[in-house]
mmCIF file of C-alpha atoms in Angstrom:
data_model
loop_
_atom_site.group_PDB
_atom_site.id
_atom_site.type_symbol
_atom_site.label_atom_id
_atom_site.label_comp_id
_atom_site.label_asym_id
_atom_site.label_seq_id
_atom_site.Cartn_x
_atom_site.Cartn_y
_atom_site.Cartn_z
ATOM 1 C CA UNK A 891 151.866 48.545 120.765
ATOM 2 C CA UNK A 892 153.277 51.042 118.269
ATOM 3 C CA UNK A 893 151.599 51.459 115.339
ATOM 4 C CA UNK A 894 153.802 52.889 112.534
ATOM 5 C CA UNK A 895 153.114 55.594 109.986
ATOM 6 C CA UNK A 896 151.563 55.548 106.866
ATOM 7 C CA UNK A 897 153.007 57.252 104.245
ATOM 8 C CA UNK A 898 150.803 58.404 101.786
ATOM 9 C CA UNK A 899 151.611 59.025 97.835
ATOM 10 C CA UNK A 900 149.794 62.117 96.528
ATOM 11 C CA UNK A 901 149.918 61.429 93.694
ATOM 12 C CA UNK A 902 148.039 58.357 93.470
ATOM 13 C CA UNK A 903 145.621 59.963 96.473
ATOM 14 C CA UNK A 904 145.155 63.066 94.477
ATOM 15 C CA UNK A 905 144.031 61.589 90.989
ATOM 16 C CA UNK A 906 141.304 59.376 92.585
ATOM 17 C CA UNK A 907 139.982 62.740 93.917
ATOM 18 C CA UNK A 908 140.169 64.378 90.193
ATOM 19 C CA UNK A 909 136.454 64.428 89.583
ATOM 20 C CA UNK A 910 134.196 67.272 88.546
ATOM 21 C CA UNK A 911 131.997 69.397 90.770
ATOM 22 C CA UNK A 912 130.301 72.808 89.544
ATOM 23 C CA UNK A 913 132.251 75.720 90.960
ATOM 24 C CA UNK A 914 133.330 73.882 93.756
ATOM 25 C CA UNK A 915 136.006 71.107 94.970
ATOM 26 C CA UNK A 916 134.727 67.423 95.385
ATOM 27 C CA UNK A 917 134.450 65.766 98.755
ATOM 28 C CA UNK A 918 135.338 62.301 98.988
ATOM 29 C CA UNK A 919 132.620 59.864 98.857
ATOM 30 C CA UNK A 920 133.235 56.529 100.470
ATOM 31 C CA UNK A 921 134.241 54.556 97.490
ATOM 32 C CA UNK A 922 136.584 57.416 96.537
ATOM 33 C CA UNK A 923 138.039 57.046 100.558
ATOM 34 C CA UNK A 924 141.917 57.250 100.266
ATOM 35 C CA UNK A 925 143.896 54.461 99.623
ATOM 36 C CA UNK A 926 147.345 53.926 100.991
ATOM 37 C CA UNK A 927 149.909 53.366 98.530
ATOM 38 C CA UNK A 928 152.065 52.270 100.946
ATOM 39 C CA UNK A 929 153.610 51.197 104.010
ATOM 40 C CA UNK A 930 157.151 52.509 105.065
ATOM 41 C CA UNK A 931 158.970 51.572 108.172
ATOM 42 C CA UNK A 932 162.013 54.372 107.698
ATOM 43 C CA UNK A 933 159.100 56.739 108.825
ATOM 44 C CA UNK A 934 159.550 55.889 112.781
ATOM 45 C CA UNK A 935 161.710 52.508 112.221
ATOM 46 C CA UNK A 936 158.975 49.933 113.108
ATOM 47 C CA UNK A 937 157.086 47.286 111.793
ATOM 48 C CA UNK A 938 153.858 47.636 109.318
ATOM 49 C CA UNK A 939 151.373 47.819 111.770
ATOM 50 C CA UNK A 940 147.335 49.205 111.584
ATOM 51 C CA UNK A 941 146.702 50.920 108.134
ATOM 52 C CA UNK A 942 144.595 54.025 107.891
ATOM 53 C CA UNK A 943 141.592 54.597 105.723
ATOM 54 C CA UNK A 944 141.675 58.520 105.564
ATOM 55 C CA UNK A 945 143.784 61.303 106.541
ATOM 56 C CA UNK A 946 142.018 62.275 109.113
ATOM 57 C CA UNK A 947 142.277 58.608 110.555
ATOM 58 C CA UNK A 948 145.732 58.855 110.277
ATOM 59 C CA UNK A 949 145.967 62.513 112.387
ATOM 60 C CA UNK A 950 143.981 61.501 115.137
ATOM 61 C CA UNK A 951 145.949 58.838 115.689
ATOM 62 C CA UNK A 952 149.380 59.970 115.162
ATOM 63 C CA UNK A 953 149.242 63.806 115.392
ATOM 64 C CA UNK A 954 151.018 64.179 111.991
ATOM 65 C CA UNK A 955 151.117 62.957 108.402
ATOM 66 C CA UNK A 956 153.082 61.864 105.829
ATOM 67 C CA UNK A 957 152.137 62.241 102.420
ATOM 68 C CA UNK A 958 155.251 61.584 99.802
ATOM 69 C CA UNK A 959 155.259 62.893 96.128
ATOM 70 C CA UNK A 960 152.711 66.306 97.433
ATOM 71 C CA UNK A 961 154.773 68.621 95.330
ATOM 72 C CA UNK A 962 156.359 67.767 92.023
ATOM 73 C CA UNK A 963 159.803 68.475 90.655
ATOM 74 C CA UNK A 964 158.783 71.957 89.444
ATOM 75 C CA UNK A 965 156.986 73.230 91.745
ATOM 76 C CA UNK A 966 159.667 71.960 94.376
ATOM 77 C CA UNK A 967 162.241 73.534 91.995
ATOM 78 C CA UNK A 968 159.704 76.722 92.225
ATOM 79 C CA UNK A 969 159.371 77.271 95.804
ATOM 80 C CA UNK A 970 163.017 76.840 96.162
ATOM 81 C CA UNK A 971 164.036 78.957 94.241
ATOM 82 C CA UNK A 972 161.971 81.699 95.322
ATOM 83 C CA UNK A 973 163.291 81.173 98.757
ATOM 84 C CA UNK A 974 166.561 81.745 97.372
ATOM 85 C CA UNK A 975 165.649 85.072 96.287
ATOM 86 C CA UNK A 976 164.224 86.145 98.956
ATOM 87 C CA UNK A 977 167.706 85.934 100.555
ATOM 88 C CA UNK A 978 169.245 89.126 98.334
ATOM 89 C CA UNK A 979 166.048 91.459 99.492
ATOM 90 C CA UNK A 980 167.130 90.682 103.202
ATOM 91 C CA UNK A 981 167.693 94.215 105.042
ATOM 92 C CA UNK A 982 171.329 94.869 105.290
ATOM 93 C CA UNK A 983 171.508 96.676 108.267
ATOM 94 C CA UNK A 984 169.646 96.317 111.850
ATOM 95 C CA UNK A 985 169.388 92.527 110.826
ATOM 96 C CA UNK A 986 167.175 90.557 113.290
ATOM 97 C CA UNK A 987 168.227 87.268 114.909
ATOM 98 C CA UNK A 988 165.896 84.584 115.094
ATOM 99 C CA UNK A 989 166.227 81.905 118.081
ATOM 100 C CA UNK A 990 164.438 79.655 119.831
ATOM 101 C CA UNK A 991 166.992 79.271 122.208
ATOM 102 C CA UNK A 992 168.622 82.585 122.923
ATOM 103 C CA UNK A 993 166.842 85.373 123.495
ATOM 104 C CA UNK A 994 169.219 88.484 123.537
ATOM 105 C CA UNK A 995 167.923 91.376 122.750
ATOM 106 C CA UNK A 996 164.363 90.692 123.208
ATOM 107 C CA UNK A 997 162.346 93.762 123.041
ATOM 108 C CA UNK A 998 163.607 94.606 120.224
ATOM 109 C CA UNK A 999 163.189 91.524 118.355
ATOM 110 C CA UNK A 1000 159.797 91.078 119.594
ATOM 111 C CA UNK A 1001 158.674 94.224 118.155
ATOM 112 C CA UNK A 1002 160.032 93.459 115.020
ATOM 113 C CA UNK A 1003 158.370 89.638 114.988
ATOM 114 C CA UNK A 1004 154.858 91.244 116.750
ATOM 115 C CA UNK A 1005 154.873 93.441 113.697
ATOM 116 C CA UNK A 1006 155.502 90.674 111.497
ATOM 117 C CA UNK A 1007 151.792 89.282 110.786
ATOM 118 C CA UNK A 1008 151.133 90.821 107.865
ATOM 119 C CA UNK A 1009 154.509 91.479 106.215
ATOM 120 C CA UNK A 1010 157.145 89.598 104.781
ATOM 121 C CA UNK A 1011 160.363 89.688 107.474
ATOM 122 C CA UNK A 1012 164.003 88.486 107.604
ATOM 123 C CA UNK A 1013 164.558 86.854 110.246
ATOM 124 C CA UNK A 1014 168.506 85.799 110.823
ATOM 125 C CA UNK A 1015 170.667 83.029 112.549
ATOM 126 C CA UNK A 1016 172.503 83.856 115.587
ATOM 127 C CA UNK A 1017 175.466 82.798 113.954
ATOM 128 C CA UNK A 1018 175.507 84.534 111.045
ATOM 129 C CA UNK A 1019 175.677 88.256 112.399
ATOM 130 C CA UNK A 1020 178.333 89.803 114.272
ATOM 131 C CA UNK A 1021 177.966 92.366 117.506
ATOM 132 C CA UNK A 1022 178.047 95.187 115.333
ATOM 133 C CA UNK A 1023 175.377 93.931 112.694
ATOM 134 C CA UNK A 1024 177.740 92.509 109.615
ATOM 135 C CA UNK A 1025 177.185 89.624 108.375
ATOM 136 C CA UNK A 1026 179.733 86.528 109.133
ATOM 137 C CA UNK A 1027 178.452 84.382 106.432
ATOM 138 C CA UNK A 1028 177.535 84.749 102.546
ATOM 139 C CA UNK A 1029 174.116 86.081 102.341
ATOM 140 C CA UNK A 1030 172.894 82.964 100.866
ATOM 141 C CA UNK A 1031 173.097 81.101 103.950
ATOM 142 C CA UNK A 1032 172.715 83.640 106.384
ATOM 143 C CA UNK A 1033 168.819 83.347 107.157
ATOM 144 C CA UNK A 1034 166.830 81.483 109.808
ATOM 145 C CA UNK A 1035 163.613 82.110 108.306
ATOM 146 C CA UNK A 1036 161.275 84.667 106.350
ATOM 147 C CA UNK A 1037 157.867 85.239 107.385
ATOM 148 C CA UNK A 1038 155.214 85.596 108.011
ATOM 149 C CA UNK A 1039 152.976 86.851 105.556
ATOM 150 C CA UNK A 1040 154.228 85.227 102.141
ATOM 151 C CA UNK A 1041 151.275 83.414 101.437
ATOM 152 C CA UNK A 1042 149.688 87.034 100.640
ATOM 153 C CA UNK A 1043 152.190 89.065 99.571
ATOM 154 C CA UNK A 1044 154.179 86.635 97.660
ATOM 155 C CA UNK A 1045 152.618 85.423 94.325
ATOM 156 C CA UNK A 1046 154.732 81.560 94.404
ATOM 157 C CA UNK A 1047 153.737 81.029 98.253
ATOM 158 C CA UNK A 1048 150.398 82.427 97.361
ATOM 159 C CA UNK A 1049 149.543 79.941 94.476
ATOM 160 C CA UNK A 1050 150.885 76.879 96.598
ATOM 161 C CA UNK A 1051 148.600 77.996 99.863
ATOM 162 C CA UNK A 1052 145.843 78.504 98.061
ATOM 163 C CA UNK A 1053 145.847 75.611 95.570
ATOM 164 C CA UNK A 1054 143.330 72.814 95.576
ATOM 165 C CA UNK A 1055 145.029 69.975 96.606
ATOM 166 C CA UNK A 1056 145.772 72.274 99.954
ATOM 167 C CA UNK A 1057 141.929 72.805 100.448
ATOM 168 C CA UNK A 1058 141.286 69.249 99.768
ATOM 169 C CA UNK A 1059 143.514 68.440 102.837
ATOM 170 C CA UNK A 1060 141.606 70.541 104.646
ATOM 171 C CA UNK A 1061 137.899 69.418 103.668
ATOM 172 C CA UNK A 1062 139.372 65.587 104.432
ATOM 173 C CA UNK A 1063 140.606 67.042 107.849
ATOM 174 C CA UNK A 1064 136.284 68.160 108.546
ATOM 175 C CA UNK A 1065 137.597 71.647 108.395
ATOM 176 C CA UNK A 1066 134.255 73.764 107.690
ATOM 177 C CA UNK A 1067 135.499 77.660 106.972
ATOM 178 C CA UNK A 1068 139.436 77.045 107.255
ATOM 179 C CA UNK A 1069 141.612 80.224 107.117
ATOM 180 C CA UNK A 1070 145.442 80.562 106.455
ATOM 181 C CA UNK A 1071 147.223 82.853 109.479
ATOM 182 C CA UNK A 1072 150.699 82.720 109.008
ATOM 183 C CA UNK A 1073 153.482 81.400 106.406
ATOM 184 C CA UNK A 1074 157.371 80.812 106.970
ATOM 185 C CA UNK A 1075 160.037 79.813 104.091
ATOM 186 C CA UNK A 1076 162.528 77.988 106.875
ATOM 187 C CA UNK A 1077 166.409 77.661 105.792
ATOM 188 C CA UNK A 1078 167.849 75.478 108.114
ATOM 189 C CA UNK A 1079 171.000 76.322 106.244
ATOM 190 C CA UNK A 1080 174.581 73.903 106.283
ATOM 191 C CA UNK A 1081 176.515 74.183 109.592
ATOM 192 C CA UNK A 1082 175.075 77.197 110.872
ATOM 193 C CA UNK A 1083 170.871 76.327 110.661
ATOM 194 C CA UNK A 1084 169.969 76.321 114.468
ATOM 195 C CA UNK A 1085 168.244 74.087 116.309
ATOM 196 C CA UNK A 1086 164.424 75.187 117.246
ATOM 197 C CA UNK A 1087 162.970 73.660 121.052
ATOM 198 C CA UNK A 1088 160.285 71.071 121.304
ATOM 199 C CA UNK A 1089 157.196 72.862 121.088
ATOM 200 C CA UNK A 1090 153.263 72.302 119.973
ATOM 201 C CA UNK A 1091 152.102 74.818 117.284
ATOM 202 C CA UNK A 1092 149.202 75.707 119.411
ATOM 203 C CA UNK A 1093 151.567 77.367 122.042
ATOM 204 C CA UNK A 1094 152.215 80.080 119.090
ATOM 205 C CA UNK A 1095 148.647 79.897 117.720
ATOM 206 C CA UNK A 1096 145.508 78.950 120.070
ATOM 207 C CA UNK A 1097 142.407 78.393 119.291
ATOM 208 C CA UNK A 1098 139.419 77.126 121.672
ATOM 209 C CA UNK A 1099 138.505 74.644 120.525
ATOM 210 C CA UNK A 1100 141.746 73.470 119.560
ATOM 211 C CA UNK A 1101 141.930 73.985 115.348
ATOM 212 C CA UNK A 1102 145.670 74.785 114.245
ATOM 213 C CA UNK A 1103 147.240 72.038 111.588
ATOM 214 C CA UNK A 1104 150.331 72.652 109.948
ATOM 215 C CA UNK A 1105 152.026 72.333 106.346
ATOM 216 C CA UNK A 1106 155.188 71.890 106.336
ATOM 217 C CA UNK A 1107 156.562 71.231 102.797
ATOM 218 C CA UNK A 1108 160.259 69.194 102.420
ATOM 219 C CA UNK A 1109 161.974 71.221 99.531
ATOM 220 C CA UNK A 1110 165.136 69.120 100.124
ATOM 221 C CA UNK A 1111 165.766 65.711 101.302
ATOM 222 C CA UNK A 1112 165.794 66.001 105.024
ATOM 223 C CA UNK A 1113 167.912 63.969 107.269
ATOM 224 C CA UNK A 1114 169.185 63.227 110.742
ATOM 225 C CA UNK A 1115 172.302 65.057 109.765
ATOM 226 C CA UNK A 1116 170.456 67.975 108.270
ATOM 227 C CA UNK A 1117 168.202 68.813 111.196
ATOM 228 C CA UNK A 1118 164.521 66.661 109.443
ATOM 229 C CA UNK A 1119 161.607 67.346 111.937
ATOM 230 C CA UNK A 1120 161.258 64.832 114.792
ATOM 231 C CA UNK A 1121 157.935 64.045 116.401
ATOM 232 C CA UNK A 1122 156.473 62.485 119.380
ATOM 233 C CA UNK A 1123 154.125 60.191 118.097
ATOM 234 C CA UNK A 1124 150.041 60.734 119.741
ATOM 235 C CA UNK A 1125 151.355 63.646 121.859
ATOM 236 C CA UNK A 1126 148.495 65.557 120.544
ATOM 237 C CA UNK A 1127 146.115 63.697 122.696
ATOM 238 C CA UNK A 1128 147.926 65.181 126.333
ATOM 239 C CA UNK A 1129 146.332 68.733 125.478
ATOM 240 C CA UNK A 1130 148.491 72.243 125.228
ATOM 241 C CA UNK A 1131 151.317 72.143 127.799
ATOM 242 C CA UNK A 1132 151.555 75.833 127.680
ATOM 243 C CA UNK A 1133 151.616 78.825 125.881
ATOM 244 C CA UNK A 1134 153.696 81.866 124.189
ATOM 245 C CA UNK A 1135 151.115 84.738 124.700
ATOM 246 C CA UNK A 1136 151.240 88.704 124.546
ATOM 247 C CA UNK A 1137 151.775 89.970 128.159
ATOM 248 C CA UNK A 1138 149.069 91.299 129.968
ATOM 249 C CA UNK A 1139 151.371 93.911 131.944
ATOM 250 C CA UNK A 1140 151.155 96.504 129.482
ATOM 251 C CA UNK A 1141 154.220 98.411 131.475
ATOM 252 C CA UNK A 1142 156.888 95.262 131.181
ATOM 253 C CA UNK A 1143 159.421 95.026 128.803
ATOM 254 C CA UNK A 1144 158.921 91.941 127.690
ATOM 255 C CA UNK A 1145 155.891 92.112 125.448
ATOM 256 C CA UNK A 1146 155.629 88.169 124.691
ATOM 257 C CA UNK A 1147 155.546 85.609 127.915
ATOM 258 C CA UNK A 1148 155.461 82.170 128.471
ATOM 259 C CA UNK A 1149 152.440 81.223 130.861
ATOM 260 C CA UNK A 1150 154.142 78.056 132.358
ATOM 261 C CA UNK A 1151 157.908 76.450 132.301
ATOM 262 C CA UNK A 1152 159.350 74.600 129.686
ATOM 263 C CA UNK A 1153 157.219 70.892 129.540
ATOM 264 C CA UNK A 1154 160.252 68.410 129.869
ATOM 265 C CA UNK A 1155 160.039 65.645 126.926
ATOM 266 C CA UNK A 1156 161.830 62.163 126.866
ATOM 267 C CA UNK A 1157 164.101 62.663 124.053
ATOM 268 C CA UNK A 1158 163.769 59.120 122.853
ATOM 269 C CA UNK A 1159 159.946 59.678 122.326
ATOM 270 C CA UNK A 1160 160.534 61.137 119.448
ATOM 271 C CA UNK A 1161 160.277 59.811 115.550
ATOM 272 C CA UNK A 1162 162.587 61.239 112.954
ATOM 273 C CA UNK A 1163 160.588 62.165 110.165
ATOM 274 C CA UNK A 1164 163.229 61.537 107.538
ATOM 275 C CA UNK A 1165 161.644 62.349 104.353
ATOM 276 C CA UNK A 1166 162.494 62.902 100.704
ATOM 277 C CA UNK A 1167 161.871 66.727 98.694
ATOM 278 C CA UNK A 1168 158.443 67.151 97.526
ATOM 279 C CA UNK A 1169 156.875 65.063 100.921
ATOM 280 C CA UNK A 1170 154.478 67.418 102.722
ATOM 281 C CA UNK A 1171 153.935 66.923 106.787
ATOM 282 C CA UNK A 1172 150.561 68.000 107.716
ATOM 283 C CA UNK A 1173 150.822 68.808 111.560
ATOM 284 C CA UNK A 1174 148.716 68.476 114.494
ATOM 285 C CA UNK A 1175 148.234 71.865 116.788
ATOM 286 C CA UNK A 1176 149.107 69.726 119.948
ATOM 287 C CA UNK A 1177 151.761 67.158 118.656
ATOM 288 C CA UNK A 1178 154.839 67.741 120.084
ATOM 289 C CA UNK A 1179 158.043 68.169 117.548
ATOM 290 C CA UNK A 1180 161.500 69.926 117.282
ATOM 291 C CA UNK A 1181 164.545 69.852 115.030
ATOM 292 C CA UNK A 1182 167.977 69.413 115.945
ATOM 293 C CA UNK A 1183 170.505 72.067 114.568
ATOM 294 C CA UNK A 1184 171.810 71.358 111.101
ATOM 295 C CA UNK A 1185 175.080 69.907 111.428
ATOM 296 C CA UNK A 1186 175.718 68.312 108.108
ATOM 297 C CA UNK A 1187 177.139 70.026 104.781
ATOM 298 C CA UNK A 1188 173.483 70.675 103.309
ATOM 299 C CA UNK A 1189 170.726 72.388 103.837
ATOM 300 C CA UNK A 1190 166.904 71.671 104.251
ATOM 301 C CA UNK A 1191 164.882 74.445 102.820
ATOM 302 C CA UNK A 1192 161.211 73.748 104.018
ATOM 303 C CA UNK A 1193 158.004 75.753 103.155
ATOM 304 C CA UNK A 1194 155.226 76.030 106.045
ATOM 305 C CA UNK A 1195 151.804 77.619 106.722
ATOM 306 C CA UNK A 1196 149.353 76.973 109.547
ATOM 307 C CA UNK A 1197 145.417 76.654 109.051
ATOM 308 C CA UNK A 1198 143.007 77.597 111.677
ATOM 309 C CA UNK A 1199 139.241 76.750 111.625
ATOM 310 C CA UNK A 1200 137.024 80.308 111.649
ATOM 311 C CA UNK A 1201 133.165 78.907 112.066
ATOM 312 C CA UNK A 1202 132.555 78.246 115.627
ATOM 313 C CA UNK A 1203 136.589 78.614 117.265
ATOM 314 C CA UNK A 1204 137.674 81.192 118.671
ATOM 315 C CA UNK A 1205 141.030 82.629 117.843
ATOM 316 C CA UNK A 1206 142.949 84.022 121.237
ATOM 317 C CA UNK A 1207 143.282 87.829 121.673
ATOM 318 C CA UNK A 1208 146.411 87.103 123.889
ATOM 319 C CA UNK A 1209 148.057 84.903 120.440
ATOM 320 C CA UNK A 1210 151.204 86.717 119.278
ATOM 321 C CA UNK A 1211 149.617 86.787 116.197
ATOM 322 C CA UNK A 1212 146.729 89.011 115.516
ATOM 323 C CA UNK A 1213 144.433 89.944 112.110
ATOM 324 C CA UNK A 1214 144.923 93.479 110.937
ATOM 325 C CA UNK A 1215 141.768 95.423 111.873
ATOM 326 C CA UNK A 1216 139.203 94.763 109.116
ATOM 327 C CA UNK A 1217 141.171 92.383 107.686
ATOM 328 C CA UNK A 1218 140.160 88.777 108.559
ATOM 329 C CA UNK A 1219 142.831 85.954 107.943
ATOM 330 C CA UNK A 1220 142.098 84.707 104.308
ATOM 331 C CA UNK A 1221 139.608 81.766 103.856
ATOM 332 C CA UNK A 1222 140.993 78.796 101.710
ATOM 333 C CA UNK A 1223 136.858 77.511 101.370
ATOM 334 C CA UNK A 1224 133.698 77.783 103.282
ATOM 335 C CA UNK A 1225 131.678 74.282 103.551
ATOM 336 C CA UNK A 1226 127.732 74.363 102.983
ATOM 337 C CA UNK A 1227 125.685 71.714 102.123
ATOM 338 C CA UNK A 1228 127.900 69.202 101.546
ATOM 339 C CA UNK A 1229 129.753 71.689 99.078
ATOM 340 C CA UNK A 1230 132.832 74.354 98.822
ATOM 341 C CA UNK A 1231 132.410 77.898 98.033
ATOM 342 C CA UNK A 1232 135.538 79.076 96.247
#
C-alpha cells in the first residue's frame, strides 16, 4: 500500500509550539504534538492515506518531509536575494565547474571543493564556461552552486541556520547535541541548471550511527519543468549503498573515490516533490533523491544545510568533509534534562 505524504503548514505547527521556556526552546509535550493541517495528494499523486502525528513519524516512514509555509515572503525574498549577490563576487578567472555527471578536470576541482569546508566557493555549470575560462552566459545565471560554509560566514544564511524554528526541527527529530557541517545556496538556473545523480546524503557525509538530515529550503516554486527534487519514497530504510570518501592512496591523483559502483534505481520509484517557495524539505541521510536538469524558462533557487548529531556518532575521518583543527562544526543546541542550552 502507498501511503502518501503529509504536508505540513508551519505556520500553524509553529504557533502551537510558541510557548515560553527560561533561556531555552520548548519541547513538545503531548497535547502540544503536531497537528497536520493538511493532506495533499500533488505531493506523490496518491490518495490520502495514514496521517502522521509528529515529524519524526512522518521521517521514519517516508525518509523526507514536507512542511509548506516554513519561510515567509520576506525572508524568502531575503535569502533570494542574497543568493543573487553572491553571483557578482564569483571569481572571474580560474572559474570551477561543478558536476555531478562529468568529471573533467578532477584534481583540480577536487582541491578546490576539499578546500571548500570552511569557505564560501563558486562553484560553476559546465555550460556556462568556455575551454579557455570565459564565461558563455550572463553572470547571473552562470552558477551551479555556492558553498559550503555560508551558514558561518554569511550573516542571512547564518540567521536562517541558526534560527529557532530550525532547532525545533531538530529537537522533534530526538536530535540531542545537533551540529550544522555544511551549507549550499543551489541555482538550478533556466536552461542551463544541470541535472545532479541519484544519490543519499550520507554518501557525502557519514556518520556511524547514521545521523545526517537535510534542509533544503524552496526559494521558488519548483516544478517538473524546473528540475523540483524527486524522491524515492522509504529508501532510507535499505541502508547506505555506497560512499564518496577521501582516498586512502595518498600517491593517486584522484584524491576523492567512490567505494562501490553506481546503485542502479528504478526511475519510476521516484516522487516529484513539486512544491511552492517558502516549503522547506527536511531530508533523510539514506533516502534516495535526484533532480533532473532544468529545462524550463525559470529557475529554482533553493537554500540547503545538513545537520549531523555530535553526542555519541561518530563523524568519518575518510568524509570529504572535515572540521578545521580546533574548530568543531557549530552546535545549533545541546539537550539536558529535558531542556536546550542555547
Amino acid at each position: 500500500m502507498c501511503i502518501c505524504s503529509i504536508r505540513f503548514s508551519f505556520v500553524q505547527y509553529f504557533l502551537n509550539l510558541i510557548f515560553k521556556r527560561q533561556n531555552c526552546i520548548a519541547s513538545i509535550s503531548e497535547q502540544n504534538k503536531i497537528k497536520h493541517a493538511s493532506t495533499n495528494p500533488k505531493a506523490d499523486g496518491q490518495g490520502t492515506g495514514k496521517m502522521h502525528s509528529t515529524l519524526l513519524d512522518e521521517l521514519n516512514q517516508n525518509g523526507y518531509i514536507v512542511i509548506e509555509s516554513f519561510l515567509n515572503p520576506d525572508e524568502v525574498n531575503e535569502l533570494y536575494s542574497a543568493g543573487r549577490e553572491l553571483c557578482m563576487d564569483a571569481p572571474q578567472e580560474n572559474r570551477k565547474i561543478f558536476s555531478t555527471v562529468n568529471q573533467k578536470d578532477a584534481h583540480s576541482k577536487e582541491t578546490y571543493f576539499l578546500d571548500s569546508g570552511d569557505k564560501v566557493r563558486f562553484f560553476f555549470e559546465e555550460g556556462a564556461v568556455g575551454e579557455n575560462g570565459e564565461l558563455l552566459v550572463d553572470p547571473m545565471i552562470a552558477l551551479n552552486k555556492v558553498g559550503h560554509s555560508l551558514h558561518i560566514h554569511h550573516s542571512i544564511f547564518n540567521k536562517m541556520t541558526f534560527s529557532n524554528r530550525v532547532k525545533e526541527v531538530c529537537w522533534q527529530l530526538n536530535f540531542n547535541k545537533p551540529a550544522v557541517c555544511q551549507s549550499m545556496y543551489i541555482y538550478k538556473n533556466p536552461g542551463i541548471g544541470g541535472e545532479v545523480i541519484s544519490h543519499q546524503d550520507s554518501w557525502f557525509l557519514h556518520t556511524e550511527p547514521n545521523s545526517v538530515i537535510g534542509f533544503w529550503f524552496a526559494l521558488e516554486d519548483c516544478t517538473l519543468q524546473n528540475g523540483c527534487l524527486q524522491a524515492i519514497k522509504g529508501s532510507h530504510k535499505s541502508g547506505v549503498h555506497r560512499r564518496y570518501m577521501r582516498n586512502p592512496d595518498k600517491e593517486a591523483n584522484q584524491l576523492l573515490i567512490y567505494d562501490r559502483p553506481a546503485p542502479i534505481y528504478s526511475q519510476s520509484s521516484f516522487t516529484p516533490l513539486i512544491v511552492n517557495k517558502g516549503t522547506c524539505i527536511i531530508i533523510h541521510g539514506n533516502v534516495v533523491h535526484k533532480s533532473e536538469q532544468n529545462q524550463s524558462q525559470k529557475s529554482r533557487h533553493a537554500y540547503t544545510f545538513h545537520v549531523i548529531e555530535t553526542e555519541n556518532v561518530k563523524y568519518s575521518e575518510d568524509n570529504w568533509l572535515q572540521p578545521i583543527e580546533n574548530t568543531p562544526f557549530p552546535v545549533l543546541f545541546e539537550r539536558k534534562n529535558e531542556s536546550v542550552a542555547l
